[in-house]
Short mmCIF file of N, CA, C and O in Angstrom, two decimals:
data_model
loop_
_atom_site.label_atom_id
_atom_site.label_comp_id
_atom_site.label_asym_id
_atom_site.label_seq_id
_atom_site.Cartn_x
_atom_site.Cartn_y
_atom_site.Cartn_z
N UNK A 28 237.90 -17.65 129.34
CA UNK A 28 236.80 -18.09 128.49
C UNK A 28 237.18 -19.35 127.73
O UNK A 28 236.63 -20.45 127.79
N UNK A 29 238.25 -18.96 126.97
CA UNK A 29 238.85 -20.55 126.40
C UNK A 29 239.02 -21.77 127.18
O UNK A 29 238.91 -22.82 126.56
N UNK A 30 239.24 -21.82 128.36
CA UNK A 30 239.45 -22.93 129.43
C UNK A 30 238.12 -23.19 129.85
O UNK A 30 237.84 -24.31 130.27
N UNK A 31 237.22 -22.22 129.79
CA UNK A 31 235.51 -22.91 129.90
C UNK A 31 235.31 -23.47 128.72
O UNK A 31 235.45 -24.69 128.73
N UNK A 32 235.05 -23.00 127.76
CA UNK A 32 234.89 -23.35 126.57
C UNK A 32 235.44 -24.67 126.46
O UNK A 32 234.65 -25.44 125.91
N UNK A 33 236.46 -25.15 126.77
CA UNK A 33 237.40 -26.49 126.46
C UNK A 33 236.33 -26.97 127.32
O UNK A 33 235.26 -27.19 126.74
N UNK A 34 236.37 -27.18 128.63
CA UNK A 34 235.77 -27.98 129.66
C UNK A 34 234.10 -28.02 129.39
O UNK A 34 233.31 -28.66 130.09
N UNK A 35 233.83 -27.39 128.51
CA UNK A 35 232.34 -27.55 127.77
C UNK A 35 232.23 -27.95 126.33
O UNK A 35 231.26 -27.72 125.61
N UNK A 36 233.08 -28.43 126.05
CA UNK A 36 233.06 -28.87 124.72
C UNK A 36 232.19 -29.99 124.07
O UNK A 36 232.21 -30.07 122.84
N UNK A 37 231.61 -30.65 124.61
CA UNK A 37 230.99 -31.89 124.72
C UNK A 37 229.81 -31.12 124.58
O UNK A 37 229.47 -31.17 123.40
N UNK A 38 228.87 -30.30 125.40
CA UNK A 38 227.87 -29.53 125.29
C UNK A 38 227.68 -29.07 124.03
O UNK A 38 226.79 -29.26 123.20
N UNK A 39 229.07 -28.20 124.07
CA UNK A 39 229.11 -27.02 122.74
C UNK A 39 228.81 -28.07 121.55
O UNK A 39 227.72 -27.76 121.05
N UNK A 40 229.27 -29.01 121.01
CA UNK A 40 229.57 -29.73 120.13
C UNK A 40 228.40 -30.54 119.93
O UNK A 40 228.38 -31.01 118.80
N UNK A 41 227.17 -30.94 120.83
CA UNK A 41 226.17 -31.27 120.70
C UNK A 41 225.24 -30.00 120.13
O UNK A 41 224.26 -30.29 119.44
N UNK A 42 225.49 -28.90 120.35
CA UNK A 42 224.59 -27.55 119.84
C UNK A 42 224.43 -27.66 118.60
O UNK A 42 223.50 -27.19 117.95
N UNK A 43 225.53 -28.41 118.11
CA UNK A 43 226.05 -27.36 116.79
C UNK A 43 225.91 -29.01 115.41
O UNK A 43 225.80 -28.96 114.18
N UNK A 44 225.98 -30.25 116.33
CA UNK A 44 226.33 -31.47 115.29
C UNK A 44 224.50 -32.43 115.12
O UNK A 44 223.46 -32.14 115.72
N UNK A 45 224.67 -33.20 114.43
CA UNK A 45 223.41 -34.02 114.28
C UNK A 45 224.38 -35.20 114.48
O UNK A 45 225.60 -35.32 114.53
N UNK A 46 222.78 -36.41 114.63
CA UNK A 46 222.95 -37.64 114.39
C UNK A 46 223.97 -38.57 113.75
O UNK A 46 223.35 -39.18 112.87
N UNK A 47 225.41 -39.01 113.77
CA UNK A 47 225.48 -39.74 112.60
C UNK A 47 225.32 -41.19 112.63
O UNK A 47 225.14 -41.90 113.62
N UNK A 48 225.45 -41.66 110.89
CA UNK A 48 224.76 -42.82 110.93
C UNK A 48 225.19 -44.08 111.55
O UNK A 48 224.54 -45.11 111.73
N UNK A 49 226.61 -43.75 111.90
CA UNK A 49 226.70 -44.98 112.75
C UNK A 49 226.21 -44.90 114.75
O UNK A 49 225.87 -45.89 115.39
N UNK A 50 226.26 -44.17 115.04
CA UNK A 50 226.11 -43.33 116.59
C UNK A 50 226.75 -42.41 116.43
O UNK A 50 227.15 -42.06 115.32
N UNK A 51 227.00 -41.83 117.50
CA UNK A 51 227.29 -40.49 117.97
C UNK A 51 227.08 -39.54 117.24
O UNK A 51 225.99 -39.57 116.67
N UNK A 52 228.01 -38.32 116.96
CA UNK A 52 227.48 -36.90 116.51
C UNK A 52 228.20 -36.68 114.99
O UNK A 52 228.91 -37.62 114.62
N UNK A 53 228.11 -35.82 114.32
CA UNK A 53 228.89 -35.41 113.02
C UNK A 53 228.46 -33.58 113.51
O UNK A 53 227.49 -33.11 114.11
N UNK A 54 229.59 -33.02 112.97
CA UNK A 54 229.84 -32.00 113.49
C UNK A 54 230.19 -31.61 111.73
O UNK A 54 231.36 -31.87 111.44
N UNK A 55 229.37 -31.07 110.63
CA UNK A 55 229.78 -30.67 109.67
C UNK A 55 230.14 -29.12 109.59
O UNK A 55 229.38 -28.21 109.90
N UNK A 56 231.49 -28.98 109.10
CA UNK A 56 232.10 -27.81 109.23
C UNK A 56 232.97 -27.04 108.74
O UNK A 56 233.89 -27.86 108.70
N UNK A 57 233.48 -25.97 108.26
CA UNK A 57 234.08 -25.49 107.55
C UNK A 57 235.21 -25.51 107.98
O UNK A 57 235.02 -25.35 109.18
N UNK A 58 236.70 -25.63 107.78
CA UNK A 58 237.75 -25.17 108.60
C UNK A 58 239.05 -24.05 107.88
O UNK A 58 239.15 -23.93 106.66
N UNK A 59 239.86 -23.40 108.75
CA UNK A 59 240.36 -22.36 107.92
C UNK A 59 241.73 -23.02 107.67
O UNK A 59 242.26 -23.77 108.48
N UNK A 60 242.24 -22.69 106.50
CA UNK A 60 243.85 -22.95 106.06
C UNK A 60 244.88 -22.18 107.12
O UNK A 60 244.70 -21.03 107.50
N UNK A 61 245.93 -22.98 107.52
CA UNK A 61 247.01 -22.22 108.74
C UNK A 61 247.24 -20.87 108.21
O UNK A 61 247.27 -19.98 109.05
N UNK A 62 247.45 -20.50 106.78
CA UNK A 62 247.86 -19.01 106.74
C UNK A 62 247.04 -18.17 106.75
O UNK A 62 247.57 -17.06 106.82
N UNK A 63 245.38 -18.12 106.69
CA UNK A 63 244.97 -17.45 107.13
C UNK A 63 244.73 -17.57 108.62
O UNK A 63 244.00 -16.60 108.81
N UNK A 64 244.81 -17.85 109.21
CA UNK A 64 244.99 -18.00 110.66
C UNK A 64 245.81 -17.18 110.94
O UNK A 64 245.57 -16.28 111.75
N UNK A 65 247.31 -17.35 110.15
CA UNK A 65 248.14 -16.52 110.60
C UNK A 65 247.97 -15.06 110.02
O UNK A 65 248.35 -14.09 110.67
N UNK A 66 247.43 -14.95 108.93
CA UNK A 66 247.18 -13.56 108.73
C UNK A 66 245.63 -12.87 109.97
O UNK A 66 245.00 -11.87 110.31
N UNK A 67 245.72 -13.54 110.05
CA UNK A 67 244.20 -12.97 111.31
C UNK A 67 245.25 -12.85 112.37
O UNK A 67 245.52 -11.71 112.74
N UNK A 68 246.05 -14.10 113.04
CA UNK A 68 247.07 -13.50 114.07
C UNK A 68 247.50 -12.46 114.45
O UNK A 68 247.49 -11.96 115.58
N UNK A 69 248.20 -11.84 112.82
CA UNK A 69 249.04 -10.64 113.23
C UNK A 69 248.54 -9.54 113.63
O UNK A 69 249.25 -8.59 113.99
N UNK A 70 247.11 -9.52 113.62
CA UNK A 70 246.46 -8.63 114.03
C UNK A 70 246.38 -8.69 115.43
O UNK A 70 245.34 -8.07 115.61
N UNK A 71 246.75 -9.00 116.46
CA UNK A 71 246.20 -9.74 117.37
C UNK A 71 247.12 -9.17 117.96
O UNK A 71 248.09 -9.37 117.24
N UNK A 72 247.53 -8.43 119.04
CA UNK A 72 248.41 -8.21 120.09
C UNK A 72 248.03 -8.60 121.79
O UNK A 72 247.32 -8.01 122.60
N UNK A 73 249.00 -10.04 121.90
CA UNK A 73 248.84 -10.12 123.67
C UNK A 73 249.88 -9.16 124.26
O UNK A 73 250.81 -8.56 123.72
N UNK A 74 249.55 -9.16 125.28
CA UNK A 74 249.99 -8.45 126.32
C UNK A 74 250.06 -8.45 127.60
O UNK A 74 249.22 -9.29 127.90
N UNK A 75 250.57 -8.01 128.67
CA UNK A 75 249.76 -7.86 130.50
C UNK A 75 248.98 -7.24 130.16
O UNK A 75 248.04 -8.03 130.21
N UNK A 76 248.46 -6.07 129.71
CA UNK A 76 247.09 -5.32 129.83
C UNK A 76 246.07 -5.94 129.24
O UNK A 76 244.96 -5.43 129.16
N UNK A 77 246.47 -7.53 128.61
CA UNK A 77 245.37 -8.31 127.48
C UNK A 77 245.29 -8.35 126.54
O UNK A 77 246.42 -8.28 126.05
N UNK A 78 244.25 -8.48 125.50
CA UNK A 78 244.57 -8.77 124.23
C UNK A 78 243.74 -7.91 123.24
O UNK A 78 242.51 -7.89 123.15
N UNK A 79 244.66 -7.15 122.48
CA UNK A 79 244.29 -6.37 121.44
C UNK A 79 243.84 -6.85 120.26
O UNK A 79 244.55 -7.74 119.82
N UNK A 80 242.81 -6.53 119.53
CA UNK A 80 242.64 -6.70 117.88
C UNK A 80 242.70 -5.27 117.33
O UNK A 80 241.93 -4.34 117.58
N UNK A 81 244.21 -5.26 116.20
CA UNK A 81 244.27 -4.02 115.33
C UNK A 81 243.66 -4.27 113.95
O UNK A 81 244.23 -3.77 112.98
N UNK A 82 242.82 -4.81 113.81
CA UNK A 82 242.41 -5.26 112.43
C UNK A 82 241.48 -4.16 112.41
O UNK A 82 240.60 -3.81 113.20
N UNK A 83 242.12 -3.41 110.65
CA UNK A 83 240.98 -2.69 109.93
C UNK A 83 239.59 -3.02 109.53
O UNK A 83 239.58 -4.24 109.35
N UNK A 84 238.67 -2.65 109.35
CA UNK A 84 237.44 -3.13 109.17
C UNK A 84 237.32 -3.65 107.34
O UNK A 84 236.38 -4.25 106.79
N UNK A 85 238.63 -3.17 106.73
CA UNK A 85 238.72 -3.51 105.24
C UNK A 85 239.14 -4.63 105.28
O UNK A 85 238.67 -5.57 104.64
N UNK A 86 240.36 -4.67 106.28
CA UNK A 86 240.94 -6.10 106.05
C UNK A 86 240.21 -7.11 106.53
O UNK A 86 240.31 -8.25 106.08
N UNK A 87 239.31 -6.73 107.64
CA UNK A 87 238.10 -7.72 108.53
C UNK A 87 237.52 -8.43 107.10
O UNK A 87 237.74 -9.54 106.61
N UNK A 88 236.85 -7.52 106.73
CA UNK A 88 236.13 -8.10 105.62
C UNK A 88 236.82 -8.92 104.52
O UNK A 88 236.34 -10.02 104.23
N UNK A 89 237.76 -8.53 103.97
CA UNK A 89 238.57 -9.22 103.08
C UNK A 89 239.02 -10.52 103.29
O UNK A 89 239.03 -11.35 102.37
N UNK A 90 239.49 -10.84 104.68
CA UNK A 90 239.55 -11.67 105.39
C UNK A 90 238.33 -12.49 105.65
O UNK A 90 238.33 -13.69 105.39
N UNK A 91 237.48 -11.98 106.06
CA UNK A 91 236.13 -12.82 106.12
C UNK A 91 235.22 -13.46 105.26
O UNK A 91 234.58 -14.50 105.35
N UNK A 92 235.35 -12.32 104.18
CA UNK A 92 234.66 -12.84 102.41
C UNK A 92 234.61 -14.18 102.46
O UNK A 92 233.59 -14.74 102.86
N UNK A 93 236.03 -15.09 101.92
CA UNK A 93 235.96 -16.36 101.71
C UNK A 93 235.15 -16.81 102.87
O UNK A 93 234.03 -17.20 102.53
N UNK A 94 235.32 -16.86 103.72
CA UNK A 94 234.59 -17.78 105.05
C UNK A 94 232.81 -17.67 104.82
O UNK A 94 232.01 -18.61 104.83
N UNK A 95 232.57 -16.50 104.65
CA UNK A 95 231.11 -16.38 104.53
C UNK A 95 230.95 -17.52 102.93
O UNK A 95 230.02 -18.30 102.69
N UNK A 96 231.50 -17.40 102.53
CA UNK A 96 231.21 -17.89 100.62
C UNK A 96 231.37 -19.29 101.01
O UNK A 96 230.73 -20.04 100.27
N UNK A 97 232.33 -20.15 102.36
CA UNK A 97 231.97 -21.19 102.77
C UNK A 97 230.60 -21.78 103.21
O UNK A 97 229.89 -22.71 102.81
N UNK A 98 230.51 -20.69 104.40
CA UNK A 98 229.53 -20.60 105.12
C UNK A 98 228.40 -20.79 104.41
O UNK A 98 227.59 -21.65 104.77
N UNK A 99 228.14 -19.86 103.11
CA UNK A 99 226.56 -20.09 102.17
C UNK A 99 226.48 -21.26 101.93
O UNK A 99 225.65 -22.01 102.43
N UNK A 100 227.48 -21.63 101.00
CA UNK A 100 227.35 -23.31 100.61
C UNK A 100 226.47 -24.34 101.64
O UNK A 100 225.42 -24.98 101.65
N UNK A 101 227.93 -23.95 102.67
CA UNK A 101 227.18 -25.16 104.10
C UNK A 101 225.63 -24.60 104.59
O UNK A 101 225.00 -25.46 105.20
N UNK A 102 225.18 -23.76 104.48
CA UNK A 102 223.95 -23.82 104.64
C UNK A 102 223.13 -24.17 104.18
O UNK A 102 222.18 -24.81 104.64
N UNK A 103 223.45 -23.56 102.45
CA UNK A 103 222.37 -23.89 101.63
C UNK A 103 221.99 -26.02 101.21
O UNK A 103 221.04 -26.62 100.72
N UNK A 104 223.36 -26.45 101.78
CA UNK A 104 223.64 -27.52 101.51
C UNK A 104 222.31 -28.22 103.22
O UNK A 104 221.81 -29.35 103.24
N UNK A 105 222.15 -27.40 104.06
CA UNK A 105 221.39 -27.75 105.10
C UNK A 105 222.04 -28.09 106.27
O UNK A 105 221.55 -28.74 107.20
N UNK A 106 223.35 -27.56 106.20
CA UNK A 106 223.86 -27.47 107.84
C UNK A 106 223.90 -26.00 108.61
O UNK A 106 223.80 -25.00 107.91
N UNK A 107 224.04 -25.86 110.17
CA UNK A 107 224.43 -24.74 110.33
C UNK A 107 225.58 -24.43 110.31
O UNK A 107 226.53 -25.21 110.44
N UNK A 108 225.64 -23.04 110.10
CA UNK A 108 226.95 -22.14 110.31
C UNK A 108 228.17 -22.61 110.85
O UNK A 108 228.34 -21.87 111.82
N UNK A 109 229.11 -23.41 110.81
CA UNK A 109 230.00 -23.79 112.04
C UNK A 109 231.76 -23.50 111.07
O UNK A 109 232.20 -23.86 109.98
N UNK A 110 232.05 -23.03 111.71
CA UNK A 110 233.52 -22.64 111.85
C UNK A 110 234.41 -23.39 112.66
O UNK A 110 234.22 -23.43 113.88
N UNK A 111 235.58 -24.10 112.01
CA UNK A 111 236.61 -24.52 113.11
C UNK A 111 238.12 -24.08 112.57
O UNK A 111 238.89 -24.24 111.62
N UNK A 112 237.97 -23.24 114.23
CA UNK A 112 239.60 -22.42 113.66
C UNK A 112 240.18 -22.80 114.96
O UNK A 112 239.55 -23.24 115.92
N UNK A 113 241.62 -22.54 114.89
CA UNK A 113 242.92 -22.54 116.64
C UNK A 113 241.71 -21.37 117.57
O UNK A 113 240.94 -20.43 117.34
N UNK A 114 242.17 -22.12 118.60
CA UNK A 114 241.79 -21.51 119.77
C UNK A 114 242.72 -20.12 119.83
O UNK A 114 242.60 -19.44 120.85
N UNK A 115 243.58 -19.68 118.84
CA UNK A 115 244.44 -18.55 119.42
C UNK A 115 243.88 -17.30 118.21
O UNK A 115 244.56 -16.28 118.06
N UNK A 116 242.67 -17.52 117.44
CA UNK A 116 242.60 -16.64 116.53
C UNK A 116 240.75 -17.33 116.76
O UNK A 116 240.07 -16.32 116.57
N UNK A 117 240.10 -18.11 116.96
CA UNK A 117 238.76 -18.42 117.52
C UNK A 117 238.04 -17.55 117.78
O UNK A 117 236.92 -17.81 117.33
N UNK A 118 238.08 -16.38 118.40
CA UNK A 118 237.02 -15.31 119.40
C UNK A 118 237.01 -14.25 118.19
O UNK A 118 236.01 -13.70 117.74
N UNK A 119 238.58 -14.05 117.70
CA UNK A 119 238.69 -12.59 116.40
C UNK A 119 237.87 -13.48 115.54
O UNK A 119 236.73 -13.07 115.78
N UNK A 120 237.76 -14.39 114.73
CA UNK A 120 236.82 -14.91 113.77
C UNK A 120 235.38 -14.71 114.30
O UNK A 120 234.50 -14.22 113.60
N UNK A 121 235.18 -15.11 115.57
CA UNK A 121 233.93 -14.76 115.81
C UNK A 121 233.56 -13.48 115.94
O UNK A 121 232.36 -13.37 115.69
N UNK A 122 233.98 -12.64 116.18
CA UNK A 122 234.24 -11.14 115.78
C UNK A 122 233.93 -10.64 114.16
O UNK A 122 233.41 -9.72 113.53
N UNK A 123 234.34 -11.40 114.05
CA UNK A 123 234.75 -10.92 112.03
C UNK A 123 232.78 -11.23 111.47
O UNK A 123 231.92 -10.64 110.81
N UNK A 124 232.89 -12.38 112.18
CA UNK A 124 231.60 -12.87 111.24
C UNK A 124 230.12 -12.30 111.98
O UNK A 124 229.00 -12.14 111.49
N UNK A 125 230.46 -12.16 112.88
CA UNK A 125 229.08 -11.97 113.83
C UNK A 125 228.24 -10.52 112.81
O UNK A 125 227.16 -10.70 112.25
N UNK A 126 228.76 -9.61 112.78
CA UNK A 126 228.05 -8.55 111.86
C UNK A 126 226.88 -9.30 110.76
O UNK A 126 225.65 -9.25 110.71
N UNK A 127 227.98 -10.01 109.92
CA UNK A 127 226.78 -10.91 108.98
C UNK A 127 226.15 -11.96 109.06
O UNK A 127 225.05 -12.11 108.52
N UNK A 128 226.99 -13.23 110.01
CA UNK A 128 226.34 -14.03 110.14
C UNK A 128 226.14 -14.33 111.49
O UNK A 128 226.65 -15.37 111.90
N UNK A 129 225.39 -13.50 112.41
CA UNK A 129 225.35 -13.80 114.13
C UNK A 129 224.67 -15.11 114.59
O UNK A 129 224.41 -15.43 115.75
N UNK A 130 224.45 -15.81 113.43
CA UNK A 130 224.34 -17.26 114.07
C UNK A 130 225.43 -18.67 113.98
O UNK A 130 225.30 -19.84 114.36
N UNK A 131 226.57 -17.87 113.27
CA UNK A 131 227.66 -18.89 112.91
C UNK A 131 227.95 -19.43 114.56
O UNK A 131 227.47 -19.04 115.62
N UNK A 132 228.77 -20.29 114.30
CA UNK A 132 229.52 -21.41 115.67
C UNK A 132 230.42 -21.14 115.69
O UNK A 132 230.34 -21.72 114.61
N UNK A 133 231.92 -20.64 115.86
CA UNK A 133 233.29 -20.56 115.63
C UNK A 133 233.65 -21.35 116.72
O UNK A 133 233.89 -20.73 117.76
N UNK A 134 233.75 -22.78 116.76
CA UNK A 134 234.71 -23.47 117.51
C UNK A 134 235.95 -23.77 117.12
O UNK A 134 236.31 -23.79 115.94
N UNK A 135 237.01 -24.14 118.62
CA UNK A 135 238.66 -24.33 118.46
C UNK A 135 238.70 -25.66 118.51
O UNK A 135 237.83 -26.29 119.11
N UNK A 136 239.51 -26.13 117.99
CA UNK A 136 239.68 -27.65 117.31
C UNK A 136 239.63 -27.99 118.65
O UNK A 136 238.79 -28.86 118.88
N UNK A 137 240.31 -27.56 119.69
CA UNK A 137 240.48 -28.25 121.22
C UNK A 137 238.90 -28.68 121.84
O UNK A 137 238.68 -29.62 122.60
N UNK A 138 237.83 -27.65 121.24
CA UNK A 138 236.52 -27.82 122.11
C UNK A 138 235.48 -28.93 121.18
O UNK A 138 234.31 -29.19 121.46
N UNK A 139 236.33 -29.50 119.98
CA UNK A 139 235.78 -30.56 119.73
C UNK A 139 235.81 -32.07 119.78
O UNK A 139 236.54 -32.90 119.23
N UNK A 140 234.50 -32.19 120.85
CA UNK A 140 234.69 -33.10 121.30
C UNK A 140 235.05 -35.02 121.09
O UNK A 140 234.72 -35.46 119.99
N UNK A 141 235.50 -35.76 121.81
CA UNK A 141 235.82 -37.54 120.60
C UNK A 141 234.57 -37.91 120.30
O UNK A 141 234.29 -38.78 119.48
N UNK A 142 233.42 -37.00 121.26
CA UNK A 142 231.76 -38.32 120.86
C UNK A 142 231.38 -37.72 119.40
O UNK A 142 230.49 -38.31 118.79
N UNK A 143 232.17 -36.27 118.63
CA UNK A 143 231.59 -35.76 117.55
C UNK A 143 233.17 -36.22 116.58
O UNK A 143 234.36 -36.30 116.86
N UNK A 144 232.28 -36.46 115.25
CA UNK A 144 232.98 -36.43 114.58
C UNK A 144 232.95 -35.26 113.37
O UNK A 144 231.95 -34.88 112.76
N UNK A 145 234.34 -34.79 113.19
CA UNK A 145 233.88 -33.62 112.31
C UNK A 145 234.32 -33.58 110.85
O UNK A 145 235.36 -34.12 110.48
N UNK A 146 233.52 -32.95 110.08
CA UNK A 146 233.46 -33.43 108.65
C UNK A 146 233.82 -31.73 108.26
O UNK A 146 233.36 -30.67 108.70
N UNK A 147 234.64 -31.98 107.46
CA UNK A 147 235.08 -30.48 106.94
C UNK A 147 234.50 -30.44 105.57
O UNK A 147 234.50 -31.48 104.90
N UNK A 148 233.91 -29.11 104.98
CA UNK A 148 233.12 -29.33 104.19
C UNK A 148 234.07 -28.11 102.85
O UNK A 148 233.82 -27.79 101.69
N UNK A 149 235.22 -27.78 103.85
CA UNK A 149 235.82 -26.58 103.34
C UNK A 149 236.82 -26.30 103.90
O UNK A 149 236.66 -26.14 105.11
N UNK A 150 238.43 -26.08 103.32
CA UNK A 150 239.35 -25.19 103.70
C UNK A 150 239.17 -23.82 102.73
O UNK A 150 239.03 -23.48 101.55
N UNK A 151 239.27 -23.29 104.08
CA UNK A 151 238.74 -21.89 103.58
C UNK A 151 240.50 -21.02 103.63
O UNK A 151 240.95 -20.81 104.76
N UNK A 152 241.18 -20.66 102.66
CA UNK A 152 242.69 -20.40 102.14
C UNK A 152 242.11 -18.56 101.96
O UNK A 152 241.03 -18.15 101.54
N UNK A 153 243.41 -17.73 102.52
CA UNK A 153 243.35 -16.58 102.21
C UNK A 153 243.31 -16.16 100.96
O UNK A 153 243.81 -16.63 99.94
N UNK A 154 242.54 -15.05 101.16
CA UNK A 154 242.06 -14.24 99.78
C UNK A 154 243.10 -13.91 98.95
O UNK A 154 243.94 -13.11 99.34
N UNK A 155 243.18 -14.46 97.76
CA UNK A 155 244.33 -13.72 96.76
C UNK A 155 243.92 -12.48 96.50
O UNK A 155 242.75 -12.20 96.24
N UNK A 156 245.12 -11.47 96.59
CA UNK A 156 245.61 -9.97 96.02
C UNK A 156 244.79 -10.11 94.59
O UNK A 156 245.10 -11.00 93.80
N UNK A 157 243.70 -9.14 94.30
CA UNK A 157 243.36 -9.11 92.78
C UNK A 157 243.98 -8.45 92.33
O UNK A 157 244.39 -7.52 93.03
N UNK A 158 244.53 -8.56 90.59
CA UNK A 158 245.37 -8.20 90.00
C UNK A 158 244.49 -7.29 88.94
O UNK A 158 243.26 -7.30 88.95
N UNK A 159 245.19 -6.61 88.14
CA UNK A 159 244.87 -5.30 87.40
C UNK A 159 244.46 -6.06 86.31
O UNK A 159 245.43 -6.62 85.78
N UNK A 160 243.34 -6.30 85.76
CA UNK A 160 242.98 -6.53 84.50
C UNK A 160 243.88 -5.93 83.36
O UNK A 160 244.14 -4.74 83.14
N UNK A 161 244.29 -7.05 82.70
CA UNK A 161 245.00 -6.64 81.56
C UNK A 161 244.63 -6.27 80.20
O UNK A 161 243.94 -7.07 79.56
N UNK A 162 245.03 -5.04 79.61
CA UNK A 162 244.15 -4.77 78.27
C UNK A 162 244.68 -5.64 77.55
O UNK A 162 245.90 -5.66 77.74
N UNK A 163 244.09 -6.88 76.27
CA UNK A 163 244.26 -6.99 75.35
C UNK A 163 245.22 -6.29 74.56
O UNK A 163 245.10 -5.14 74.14
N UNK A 164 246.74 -7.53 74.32
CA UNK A 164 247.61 -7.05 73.35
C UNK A 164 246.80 -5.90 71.86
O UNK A 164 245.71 -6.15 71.34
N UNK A 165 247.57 -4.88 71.53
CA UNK A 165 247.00 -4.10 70.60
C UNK A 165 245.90 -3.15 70.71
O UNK A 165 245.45 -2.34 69.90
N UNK A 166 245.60 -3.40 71.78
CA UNK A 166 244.28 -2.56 72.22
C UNK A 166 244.84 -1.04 72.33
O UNK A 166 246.03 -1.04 72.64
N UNK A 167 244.27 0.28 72.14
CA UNK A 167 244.67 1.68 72.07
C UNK A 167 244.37 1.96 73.82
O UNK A 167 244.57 3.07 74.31
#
């Protein structure tokens, strides 16, 4: 699928970009920070029998939160949905998001094409651990 996907990139990348003002395309888009990438990775087991996703549906979400909270912005701002993550964690993101947003784009940096240019509108950085609200010194 990824090796079609590459060899259609030019297509894909017209779906998803408009006009820009000098020619060709603008491809406005969110993109993810390397460590969450890598925290989506580890979920990820290749193999000969293929490729596994062990991701909990808690951590799915936790993981996904920020991206959607990208995602609103770029819409409400008047673009569509578009995601650009590695081709080696690409398909699990599209996985993650499809539940809420089944019209997002999740393209791999590889399937974007030189006639588009892409404008990142967002690094989207893993979710910080929330911490325990602290009572006020003196408080009973």
């Amino acid at each position: 699928t990824e090796y079609t996907r590459h060899a259609l990139r030019r297509a894909i990348c017209e779906q998803h970009s408009s006009p820009a003002e000098h020619g060709g395309r603008r491809l406005v888009c969110v993109t993810l920070d390397p460590a969450l990438e890598e925290q989506i990775n580890a979920y990820i087991d290749r193999g000969a029998a293929g490729t596994t996703v062990t991701m909990p549906a808690r951590v799915s979400q936790t993981l996904s939160d920020p991206i959607l909270e990208a995602l609103s912005r770029l819409t409400h701002a008047g673009h569509p949905p578009v995601v650009i993550a590695s081709p080696q964690v690409r398909a699990v993101v599209r996985q993650m998001l499809e539940p809420r947003v089944p019209n997002a784009a999740v393209l791999g940096y590889n399937e974007v094409s030189s006639a588009s240019e892409a404008e990142s509108s967002a690094l989207v950085s893993p979710p910080q651990p929330k911490t325990p609200a602290r009572e006020p010194v003196g408080a009973a």
